[in-house]
Amino acid sequence: MENSGLNKTEEGDRIFFWPSEEIKQKACVNSSEVYDQAEKDPVAFWEDLASKGIAWFSKWEKAYEEKIPDFKWFIGAETNAAYNCLDRHLNDKGDKTALIWIPEIKEEEAKKYSYRQLYEEVNKAANVLKSLGVKKGDVVTIYLPMIPEIIISVLACARIGAVHSVVFSAYSAEALNTRLKDGGSEVMITSDGYYRKGKIEDLKKKANEGIQDTNVKKVLVVKRTGNETEITEKDLWWHEQLEKADNECEAVKMKSEDLLFLLYTSGTTGKPKGVMHDTGGYITQAYWTSKWDFDLHEDDVMWCTSDLGWVTGHSYVCYGPLLNGITTVLFEGLIDWPNPERPWEIIEEHKISVFYTAPTALRLMMSHGKEIPEKFGLESLRVLGSVGECIDQKTWLWYLNSVGKGKCPLIDTWWQTETGGTMINSLPGVGPFIPAWAGNSFPGTRHTIIDEEGNEVIKTGEQGYLVQKSPFAPGLLRGVWKNPERFKKTYWRNDKYYFSGDGAYRDDGGRFRIIGRLDDVLKVAGHRMSTGEMENVIDKHAAVNEAAVIGKPDELRGEVPVAFVITKGEIDDKERLEKELQDMIVKGIGPIAKLKGFYFVESLPKTRSGKIMRRILKSLIKGEEVGDISTLQNPESVEKLKEIIKG
Ligand code: WTA
């Protein structure tokens, strides 16, 4: 599709980009009327979208019901997520490429699956799971790298009504263990290994450790690397099982409100939460947010760079594109390995039209110089997206100009594991696209800003907590696995609002600018991590009395974790202690949580009730004024900390 460019206007110190007439004409949505229409009656609006986008086995008796913290969509209706991703495309798109898998090693060829091939693989895998005793409602843990089997496993679970719980393959054995225990899985799917920078990572070793003291009885093992690894009596080779399996397996009729998946995410406490997503609401939202945000058309090839271990991978590598019957790209490797040309080679070779990635990845690409993308033919690109963290103006403009050649709508999508799909962004055919501004709520959803007391902040420009209002988005989480109390306490305010944990403010057009987390959740290179989880790990060291982990601004990764540690008495070998703590972090969580600084201190600023004042630590690390410290139990700690930080 030919590009014709964007129009530009300026308002105060902001630049607005608008879709050209040509982009508008071809776009799925090209007028802001859709927002007004949705706002009049969001429930009727979503009903209409659900009927048009999703194949239902039976219709709903009632569209929406709410009694906070519970709410339901499409009550009584039946559908199946895998059926919607595969079966209904078979007639007219059976031979169309559903999935392009790009291995990390360049010498290995990309592998394509047509919709029919993917359908058959999913059916076989579903039959294998059934033969292992997996039934509707059972939780299956998927601990796989970015290989086709991860998508096949996810859809095989969905097909038989099992609840998938994907655990990021770079998480450690301990992190896997915590998630397995909480989910209660009896069956797990993993692989012998995977490639990282050309070397084999022994995933199976971590898997073997991770299943200790859990309910896991059977482990399906995909042979990816062929490395030698310990095979136990619980293991079954994926390929041997699939070879024997029948390629037809009926898709189970799922109630719209039946669970589709669990995805563990970090909160403010040390224990990860199993975020619960339902079937009908989630797929309705995944379908339409994909279609409208990325302006999907029949011939689109979408590359979302997120790992399937994160929600972005669930919704925009797997479900969203496949529900829409387009081609999705699954890339095993790192964005700049073995060379910084890699992403552009992929875009050129596979004629990617929709590219969706995170600001950290963009900053990394940008750091290699603008001549790198210039060497490639990127004219297949039509829509660009950003997700996961705040994008600064410099990176935004580089993305627009060096990647999109100033012609592609660039959408900055705000959302969370909990919201299931994008919530706040501009639409390609509507605009405007403003650097660092996410935009408006997706049609049919409502967001606002509240203050500490829970009152709505009406004034433009005033910062507060970003919340969602009733009726809640169809894809919003339905609960925290086995923990209704935590669900209620974490996410709901004044019996009225879904509480996001992010700070934001608005402009006159009701557009949102996201400031970032206001709680103790970190976003490191777009990855969501809990300071509490890291502190729990560090606290286990015999020499540690107390620790506080906070995020320190970082040019490339957005923020990085640093630890303030109070030790038990004097320590003679700081370097050794740092190494031991780092090893514990890698073992307890994974390399993504590595600490980027240690400060050994005598005391930490505390309130009179003994709570560590992280706000002060954050200000100190940024070199900002700390403000009023008179209410502290130990105000003298602040001066000492300043000196230690200065080094
Ligand atoms: C942050 C990722 C600024 C935010 C989909 C949110 C963003 C957290 C944006 C959720 C954005 C996500 N601009 N910040 N466009 N998108 N965030 O659960 O702090 O991994 O609360 O979901 O990422 O992270 P999660």
XYZ file of C-alpha atoms and ligand atoms in Angstrom:
672
model
C 0.000 0.000 0.000
C 1.441 3.416 -0.973
C 2.103 5.897 1.782
C 1.199 9.497 1.386
C 2.482 11.127 4.516
C 1.216 12.860 7.588
C 0.091 16.429 8.095
C 1.597 18.533 10.837
C 0.207 21.274 13.077
C 1.560 22.918 16.185
C -0.223 23.778 19.397
C 1.779 25.537 22.098
C 4.944 23.519 22.491
C 3.431 20.348 21.113
C 3.587 18.977 17.576
C 0.486 17.233 16.258
C 0.696 14.825 13.337
C -2.476 13.936 11.469
C -3.278 11.182 8.992
C -3.360 12.326 5.371
C -6.566 12.061 3.343
C -5.179 8.988 1.664
C -4.467 7.208 4.935
C -7.918 8.148 6.160
C -9.632 6.819 3.102
C -8.094 3.405 3.512
C -8.395 3.242 7.298
C -10.799 0.997 9.223
C -11.743 4.007 11.342
C -11.346 7.478 9.929
C -13.512 9.761 11.981
C -13.743 10.671 15.628
C -17.492 10.039 15.418
C -16.832 6.484 16.530
C -15.882 7.838 19.966
C -19.116 9.797 20.314
C -21.196 6.910 19.159
C -19.490 4.537 21.618
C -19.796 7.013 24.462
C -23.575 7.220 24.099
C -23.963 3.572 25.012
C -20.709 1.639 25.535
C -22.510 -1.628 26.280
C -24.498 -1.530 23.052
C -21.315 -0.518 21.257
C -19.371 -3.553 22.523
C -22.329 -5.822 21.826
C -22.219 -4.715 18.246
C -18.442 -5.258 18.054
C -18.708 -8.672 19.713
C -21.363 -9.796 17.219
C -19.357 -8.580 14.247
C -15.866 -9.676 15.264
C -16.352 -12.982 17.026
C -18.004 -16.280 16.075
C -20.279 -17.387 18.914
C -21.741 -20.868 19.355
C -24.632 -19.302 21.229
C -25.573 -15.693 21.946
C -25.624 -13.901 25.288
C -28.726 -13.488 27.392
C -27.437 -10.268 28.858
C -24.534 -8.158 27.634
C -23.195 -6.645 30.845
C -23.573 -6.862 34.576
C -21.543 -5.276 37.328
C -21.254 -5.427 41.060
C -17.822 -4.045 41.809
C -15.304 -5.643 42.032
C -17.062 -8.151 39.802
C -18.346 -7.491 36.322
C -19.334 -9.743 33.454
C -19.690 -9.464 29.710
C -21.765 -11.474 27.244
C -23.386 -13.531 29.950
C -24.414 -17.030 28.899
C -22.815 -16.800 25.461
C -20.508 -19.545 24.233
C -17.413 -19.355 22.088
C -13.865 -20.670 21.821
C -10.746 -18.541 21.395
C -8.795 -21.088 19.311
C -11.810 -21.669 17.085
C -11.917 -17.942 16.423
C -8.179 -17.801 15.700
C -8.129 -20.802 13.374
C -11.241 -22.722 12.329
C -13.194 -19.836 10.975
C -10.363 -18.811 8.664
C -9.975 -22.261 7.118
C -12.518 -21.857 4.352
C -11.156 -18.746 2.735
C -7.673 -18.484 4.258
C -6.573 -22.073 4.788
C -3.455 -21.591 2.670
C -2.659 -18.104 3.866
C 0.383 -17.703 6.110
C -0.752 -17.389 9.693
C 2.653 -17.445 11.330
C 6.187 -16.656 10.256
C 8.743 -17.875 12.732
C 12.175 -16.275 12.529
C 14.895 -18.202 14.374
C 17.630 -16.384 16.225
C 20.392 -17.927 14.167
C 20.448 -16.368 10.726
C 21.638 -19.544 9.036
C 18.465 -21.279 10.088
C 15.539 -20.680 7.758
C 12.364 -18.942 8.738
C 9.431 -21.313 9.046
C 5.946 -20.505 7.826
C 2.672 -22.037 8.950
C -0.477 -21.602 6.921
C -3.735 -21.283 8.824
C -4.458 -24.928 7.999
C -1.051 -26.138 9.174
C -1.323 -24.180 12.384
C -4.823 -25.542 12.875
C -3.566 -29.105 12.506
C -0.662 -28.633 14.879
C -2.945 -27.051 17.466
C -5.428 -29.893 17.146
C -2.708 -32.484 17.591
C -1.285 -30.691 20.620
C -4.805 -30.385 22.056
C -5.274 -34.142 21.689
C -1.937 -34.762 23.397
C -2.931 -32.554 26.316
C -6.205 -34.442 26.571
C -4.347 -37.753 26.580
C -2.357 -36.455 29.541
C -5.603 -35.933 31.395
C -5.912 -32.174 30.938
C -9.515 -31.057 31.216
C -11.467 -27.844 30.891
C -10.482 -25.456 33.677
C -7.110 -27.100 34.421
C -4.110 -24.784 34.472
C -1.298 -25.723 32.072
C 2.005 -23.911 32.523
C 3.915 -23.047 29.375
C 7.621 -22.365 29.915
C 8.835 -21.971 26.369
C 11.047 -19.648 24.375
C 9.848 -17.812 21.267
C 9.339 -20.851 19.046
C 6.165 -21.825 17.148
C 5.277 -24.365 19.831
C 4.553 -21.548 22.261
C 1.684 -20.336 20.082
C 0.603 -23.902 19.333
C 0.548 -24.675 23.073
C -1.410 -21.554 23.959
C -4.044 -22.270 21.318
C -4.152 -25.990 22.167
C -5.037 -25.076 25.745
C -7.676 -22.634 24.552
C -9.112 -25.279 22.260
C -9.840 -27.718 25.095
C -10.712 -25.067 27.654
C -7.546 -25.468 29.688
C -6.233 -22.279 31.262
C -2.794 -21.371 29.974
C -0.236 -19.798 32.225
C 2.807 -18.724 30.239
C 5.954 -18.138 32.266
C 8.658 -16.024 30.600
C 11.517 -18.361 29.620
C 14.181 -16.016 31.024
C 12.643 -16.278 34.484
C 14.637 -18.405 36.886
C 13.740 -21.833 38.263
C 12.611 -20.213 41.515
C 10.353 -17.745 39.732
C 8.864 -20.632 37.751
C 8.394 -22.605 40.950
C 6.416 -19.811 42.636
C 4.128 -19.524 39.612
C 3.677 -23.283 39.264
C 2.760 -23.611 42.914
C 0.256 -20.812 42.803
C -1.314 -21.994 39.531
C -1.393 -25.638 40.634
C -0.537 -27.041 37.168
C -0.160 -30.789 36.740
C 1.097 -30.455 33.189
C 3.874 -28.206 31.947
C 5.243 -27.597 28.461
C 8.883 -26.637 28.032
C 11.840 -27.194 25.700
C 15.306 -28.668 25.976
C 16.847 -25.286 25.389
C 16.872 -22.167 23.297
C 19.358 -19.892 21.617
C 20.588 -16.673 23.155
C 23.225 -14.807 21.199
C 24.067 -17.988 19.357
C 24.647 -20.015 22.511
C 22.407 -22.701 23.899
C 20.572 -21.915 27.133
C 19.609 -25.044 29.035
C 15.964 -24.284 29.735
C 15.238 -27.867 30.742
C 17.643 -27.624 33.642
C 15.706 -24.677 35.053
C 12.438 -26.488 34.337
C 13.618 -29.577 36.247
C 14.496 -27.445 39.251
C 11.349 -25.371 38.956
C 8.950 -28.301 39.209
C 10.322 -29.445 42.573
C 7.580 -29.614 45.226
C 4.840 -28.710 42.759
C 1.866 -30.699 41.432
C 3.508 -31.205 38.034
C 3.106 -34.821 36.929
C 3.864 -34.619 33.221
C 6.189 -32.412 31.210
C 5.991 -32.121 27.437
C 9.432 -31.265 26.077
C 9.943 -29.587 22.719
C 13.259 -30.418 21.098
C 14.629 -27.069 20.023
C 18.395 -27.217 20.468
C 19.091 -30.928 20.805
C 21.480 -30.282 23.674
C 22.125 -32.858 26.283
C 19.864 -32.290 29.192
C 18.484 -34.377 31.976
C 15.289 -36.153 30.963
C 13.185 -37.401 33.863
C 10.407 -39.965 34.167
C 7.857 -37.152 33.975
C 9.020 -36.083 30.520
C 7.497 -36.817 27.153
C 8.976 -35.545 23.894
C 6.581 -33.161 22.177
C 7.389 -34.418 18.661
C 6.866 -38.066 19.561
C 3.507 -37.329 21.136
C 2.297 -35.083 18.334
C 3.312 -37.556 15.686
C 0.907 -40.091 17.134
C -1.909 -37.631 17.721
C -5.008 -37.136 15.614
C -5.235 -33.807 13.815
C -8.873 -33.191 14.655
C -9.962 -32.118 18.093
C -13.256 -30.471 18.756
C -13.110 -26.953 20.154
C -14.757 -26.948 23.575
C -17.686 -24.596 24.014
C -16.571 -22.056 26.547
C -18.843 -19.700 28.379
C -17.829 -16.162 27.674
C -16.886 -15.708 31.325
C -14.862 -18.948 31.529
C -11.166 -18.409 32.145
C -8.922 -18.285 29.102
C -5.619 -17.638 30.798
C -3.624 -16.644 33.826
C -0.655 -14.387 33.487
C 1.522 -13.671 36.473
C 2.556 -10.087 36.885
C 4.372 -8.019 39.450
C 2.607 -5.934 42.001
C 3.840 -3.930 44.930
C 4.245 -6.915 47.227
C 6.828 -9.635 46.795
C 4.359 -12.207 45.520
C 3.397 -12.154 41.835
C -0.311 -12.022 41.025
C -2.077 -14.436 38.707
C -4.075 -12.030 36.576
C -7.241 -13.767 35.348
C -8.584 -13.187 31.843
C -11.898 -14.471 30.604
C -12.690 -15.803 27.128
C -15.359 -13.762 25.323
C -14.514 -10.311 26.615
C -10.795 -10.774 26.123
C -11.024 -11.993 22.523
C -13.564 -9.332 21.586
C -11.177 -6.673 22.812
C -8.100 -8.383 21.327
C -9.837 -8.547 17.957
C -10.989 -4.937 17.813
C -8.032 -3.234 19.430
C -5.782 -5.063 16.935
C -7.963 -4.145 14.012
C -8.479 -0.501 14.846
C -5.205 0.387 16.544
C -3.059 -1.159 13.854
C -5.582 -0.577 11.115
C -5.410 -4.205 10.046
C -6.311 -5.206 6.534
C -6.298 -8.536 4.773
C -2.661 -8.410 3.593
C -0.984 -7.115 6.724
C 2.084 -8.737 8.238
C 2.429 -7.738 11.860
C 5.576 -7.913 13.916
C 5.151 -7.298 17.592
C 8.542 -7.804 19.224
C 7.279 -8.727 22.680
C 8.008 -12.132 24.155
C 4.921 -14.283 24.646
C 5.802 -14.331 28.321
C 4.336 -10.832 28.579
C 0.797 -9.700 27.923
C 1.820 -7.812 24.792
C 2.914 -11.098 23.280
C -0.371 -12.762 24.241
C -2.563 -10.091 22.711
C -0.516 -8.800 19.764
C 1.703 -11.685 18.685
C -0.826 -14.447 19.225
C -4.501 -13.658 19.725
C -5.080 -10.273 18.064
C -3.431 -10.954 14.692
C -4.766 -14.516 14.410
C -8.299 -13.500 15.351
C -8.053 -11.007 12.491
C -6.742 -13.628 10.068
C -3.569 -11.754 9.192
C 0.057 -12.903 9.298
C 1.915 -12.652 12.591
C 5.672 -12.787 13.099
C 7.351 -14.608 15.940
C 11.012 -13.739 16.384
C 13.195 -15.889 18.578
C 16.127 -13.526 18.906
C 17.239 -10.249 20.361
C 16.557 -7.090 18.437
C 20.196 -6.221 17.742
C 21.906 -9.571 17.574
C 24.148 -10.512 15.784
C 24.151 -7.008 14.323
C 22.150 -3.792 14.562
C 20.814 -4.384 11.033
C 18.717 -7.289 12.247
C 15.312 -5.594 12.746
C 15.520 -3.792 9.415
C 16.560 -6.945 7.592
C 13.522 -8.686 9.020
C 11.165 -5.854 8.091
C 12.546 -5.731 4.557
C 12.625 -9.469 3.990
C 9.203 -10.257 5.377
C 7.521 -7.063 4.222
C 6.333 -6.169 7.671
C 3.527 -3.612 7.521
C 2.787 -3.186 11.221
C 5.655 -2.862 13.672
C 4.973 -2.797 17.397
C 7.796 -2.503 19.899
C 8.944 -0.886 23.142
C 10.776 2.416 23.711
C 13.826 0.621 25.139
C 14.190 -1.369 21.923
C 13.775 1.837 19.940
C 16.409 3.658 21.980
C 18.759 0.762 21.380
C 18.096 0.830 17.626
C 18.516 4.601 17.610
C 21.854 4.347 19.434
C 23.354 2.519 16.459
C 22.881 5.565 14.228
C 20.317 6.589 11.686
C 22.298 5.272 8.736
C 21.459 1.702 9.771
C 17.729 1.740 8.956
C 18.466 3.987 5.953
C 20.237 1.088 4.249
C 17.015 -0.873 4.050
C 13.808 -0.729 2.085
C 11.221 -0.166 4.773
C 8.414 0.949 2.481
C 6.212 -1.989 3.500
C 5.721 -0.302 6.895
C 2.322 1.319 7.327
C 1.621 1.628 11.060
C 4.070 1.927 13.964
C 3.297 1.269 17.597
C 5.009 1.735 20.935
C 4.178 0.103 24.249
C 5.306 -0.659 27.755
C 6.866 2.556 29.033
C 6.807 6.266 28.444
C 8.317 7.219 25.132
C 10.324 10.441 25.101
C 9.950 12.978 22.303
C 13.408 12.335 20.832
C 12.816 8.604 20.460
C 9.283 9.202 19.200
C 10.461 11.556 16.451
C 13.289 9.230 15.472
C 10.790 6.366 15.178
C 8.451 8.476 13.077
C 11.138 9.850 10.769
C 13.914 7.273 10.537
C 11.719 4.193 10.617
C 8.376 5.430 9.301
C 9.958 8.004 6.934
C 7.520 10.538 8.320
C 4.648 8.744 6.624
C 3.341 6.145 9.057
C 0.908 6.872 11.860
C 2.706 6.252 15.143
C 0.550 5.140 18.018
C 1.706 5.148 21.610
C -0.475 2.563 23.334
C -1.026 2.654 27.064
C -2.286 -0.499 28.709
C -1.418 -3.210 31.234
C -1.400 -6.942 31.845
C -4.618 -6.306 33.725
C -6.426 -4.500 30.903
C -5.815 -7.394 28.480
C -5.565 -5.097 25.473
C -4.688 -1.525 24.589
C -6.729 1.124 26.340
C -5.402 4.575 25.512
C -3.948 5.601 22.159
C -4.747 7.446 18.946
C -6.210 5.570 15.991
C -4.186 5.628 12.723
C -7.013 7.049 10.619
C -8.083 9.613 13.210
C -4.989 10.944 15.020
C -3.523 13.155 16.246
C -0.178 11.550 16.971
C 1.619 13.655 19.529
C 5.081 12.816 20.845
C 4.880 11.518 24.425
C 1.068 11.693 24.519
C -0.823 8.399 24.440
C -4.143 9.905 23.331
C -7.783 9.074 23.993
C -9.488 6.081 25.554
C -10.306 3.318 23.088
C -13.906 3.755 21.912
C -16.285 2.203 24.419
C -13.897 2.611 27.365
C -13.699 5.464 29.841
C -10.714 6.656 31.797
C -10.282 9.539 34.146
C -7.920 10.917 36.762
C -8.530 10.947 40.492
C -6.700 12.512 43.427
C -5.607 10.879 46.708
C -9.158 11.038 48.073
C -10.641 9.503 44.986
C -12.207 12.667 43.587
C -12.128 13.172 39.862
C -9.554 15.702 38.724
C -11.364 17.773 36.169
C -8.728 20.425 35.491
C -6.562 19.845 32.476
C -2.880 19.514 33.191
C -3.382 18.390 36.779
C -1.686 15.132 37.655
C -3.335 12.280 39.461
C -4.060 8.568 39.377
C -5.236 7.072 36.123
C -8.419 5.019 36.596
C -11.062 3.341 34.465
C -14.773 3.957 34.854
C -17.831 1.801 34.362
C -18.720 0.018 32.140
C -15.370 -1.747 32.439
C -13.572 -2.884 29.318
C -14.522 -6.409 28.192
C -10.891 -7.495 28.409
C -10.176 -6.135 31.892
C -9.036 -8.725 34.423
C -11.740 -10.635 36.273
C -9.691 -11.431 39.332
C -6.424 -12.407 40.946
C -6.031 -16.188 40.993
C -6.942 -17.629 44.390
C -6.889 -14.164 45.911
C -10.154 -12.204 45.687
C -9.107 -9.991 48.577
C -5.998 -8.855 46.787
C -8.039 -8.229 43.646
C -10.413 -5.973 45.513
C -7.770 -4.148 47.490
C -5.289 -3.561 44.677
C -7.550 -2.603 41.837
C -10.682 -0.943 43.079
C -11.223 2.497 44.586
C -14.328 4.019 46.106
C -16.398 1.103 44.749
C -16.277 2.928 41.472
C -12.936 2.913 39.714
C -10.480 0.371 38.372
C -7.158 1.647 39.722
C -4.214 1.368 37.318
C -1.315 2.395 39.559
C -0.129 4.889 36.917
C 0.005 8.649 37.085
C -1.305 10.791 34.235
C -2.821 14.118 33.219
C -5.043 15.342 30.424
C -5.189 18.101 27.845
C -8.227 20.009 26.600
C -9.001 17.290 24.088
C -9.278 14.710 26.888
C -6.050 13.097 25.703
C -3.857 11.440 28.282
C -0.215 11.872 28.967
C 1.126 9.011 31.048
C 3.721 9.784 33.693
C 4.436 6.214 34.784
C 3.919 4.094 37.858
C 3.124 5.817 41.098
C 3.588 2.638 43.092
C 6.559 0.359 43.651
C 6.344 -1.437 40.353
C 9.360 -0.947 38.076
C 9.486 -0.897 34.300
C 12.967 -1.973 33.345
C 13.417 -2.031 29.578
C 9.631 -2.235 29.430
C 9.632 -5.353 31.624
C 7.431 -5.164 34.637
C 9.091 -5.989 37.933
C 8.331 -5.709 41.575
C 10.729 -4.035 43.963
C 9.135 -6.122 46.711
C 10.038 -9.364 44.936
C 13.649 -8.208 44.633
C 13.779 -7.107 48.271
C 12.464 -10.508 49.362
C 15.349 -12.151 47.544
C 18.025 -9.832 48.974
C 16.623 -10.068 52.494
C 17.401 -13.780 52.498
C 21.159 -13.118 52.565
C 22.543 -13.777 56.042
C 24.460 -10.480 56.111
C 21.452 -8.343 55.175
C 19.306 -6.670 57.751
C 17.021 -4.680 55.505
C 16.916 -3.591 51.882
C 15.006 -1.202 49.663
C 15.022 -1.478 45.885
C 14.047 1.497 43.767
C 14.207 2.477 40.110
C 16.955 4.804 38.922
C 16.403 6.662 35.635
C 18.415 5.168 32.812
C 18.857 6.591 29.346
C 18.503 3.307 27.523
C 16.356 1.115 29.705
C 13.986 3.732 31.105
C 14.856 2.799 34.636
C 17.062 0.233 36.323
C 16.838 -1.254 39.819
C 19.314 -0.195 42.502
C 19.402 -1.473 46.072
C 19.937 0.286 49.375
C 21.155 -2.306 51.828
C 21.539 -2.187 55.586
C 23.890 -4.957 56.642
C 24.163 -6.713 59.970
C 27.327 -5.092 61.291
C 30.428 -4.177 59.325
C 31.219 -5.938 56.063
C 34.815 -6.469 54.980
C 34.320 -7.493 51.391
C 31.699 -5.318 49.725
C 32.479 -6.595 46.263
C 31.896 -10.159 47.316
C 28.618 -9.281 48.966
C 27.474 -7.436 45.849
C 28.265 -10.456 43.741
C 26.433 -12.774 46.110
C 23.372 -10.536 46.103
C 23.449 -10.290 42.320
C 23.665 -14.071 42.012
C 20.708 -14.405 44.350
C 18.677 -12.014 42.195
C 19.489 -13.949 39.032
C 18.627 -17.212 40.740
C 15.530 -15.880 42.430
C 14.033 -13.950 39.511
C 16.224 -13.969 36.430
C 18.895 -11.901 34.674
C 16.356 -9.205 33.727
C 16.179 -8.196 37.394
C 19.938 -7.644 37.784
C 20.743 -4.741 40.064
C 22.618 -1.809 38.602
C 23.914 -0.361 41.817
C 24.329 -1.091 45.509
C 24.404 1.432 48.310
C 25.425 0.041 51.675
C 23.875 2.308 54.267
C 23.387 2.493 58.010
C 19.793 3.596 57.939
C 16.967 4.323 55.554
C 14.515 7.212 55.853
C 11.451 5.938 57.666
C 8.080 7.217 58.725
C 7.249 7.138 62.429
C 5.383 3.885 61.826
C 8.563 2.354 60.389
C 7.721 2.417 56.682
C 10.611 3.120 54.322
C 10.030 6.407 52.491
C 10.789 5.360 48.956
C 9.717 8.739 47.666
C 12.763 10.213 49.382
C 15.101 7.540 48.051
C 13.771 8.177 44.555
C 14.318 11.923 44.844
C 17.807 11.398 46.192
C 18.810 9.075 43.398
C 17.538 11.562 40.825
C 19.389 14.385 42.560
C 16.123 16.210 43.238
C 15.025 18.157 46.288
C 13.614 15.766 48.889
C 11.019 18.160 50.287
C 9.677 18.036 53.812
C 11.438 15.452 55.986
C 10.313 16.713 59.361
C 7.835 13.880 59.832
C 10.525 11.231 59.500
C 11.574 9.039 62.361
C 15.218 9.615 61.364
C 15.593 12.812 59.302
C 19.361 12.697 59.807
C 19.531 9.641 57.533
C 18.862 11.843 54.513
C 22.106 13.844 54.674
C 24.157 10.675 55.070
C 22.423 9.083 52.105
C 23.152 12.125 49.971
C 26.862 11.683 50.644
C 26.805 7.970 49.936
C 24.982 8.479 46.649
C 27.421 11.199 45.627
C 30.115 8.576 46.307
C 3.519 1.065 31.605
C 2.378 -3.744 29.291
C 3.717 4.824 29.329
C 2.567 1.573 32.663
C 1.338 -3.601 28.172
C 1.684 0.378 32.952
C 3.207 2.620 29.673
C 2.656 -0.752 32.812
C 2.696 2.508 28.364
C 2.013 -2.059 32.495
C 2.754 3.669 27.527
C 2.470 0.602 29.361
N 3.260 4.793 28.053
N 3.708 3.771 30.143
N 2.336 3.651 26.278
N 2.259 1.244 28.201
N 3.056 1.409 30.251
O 1.574 -5.029 32.722
O 3.312 1.941 33.791
O 3.802 -5.216 31.521
O 1.096 0.388 34.225
O 1.771 -4.255 30.418
O 3.515 -0.348 31.744
O 2.977 -3.035 32.238
P 2.554 -4.476 31.764
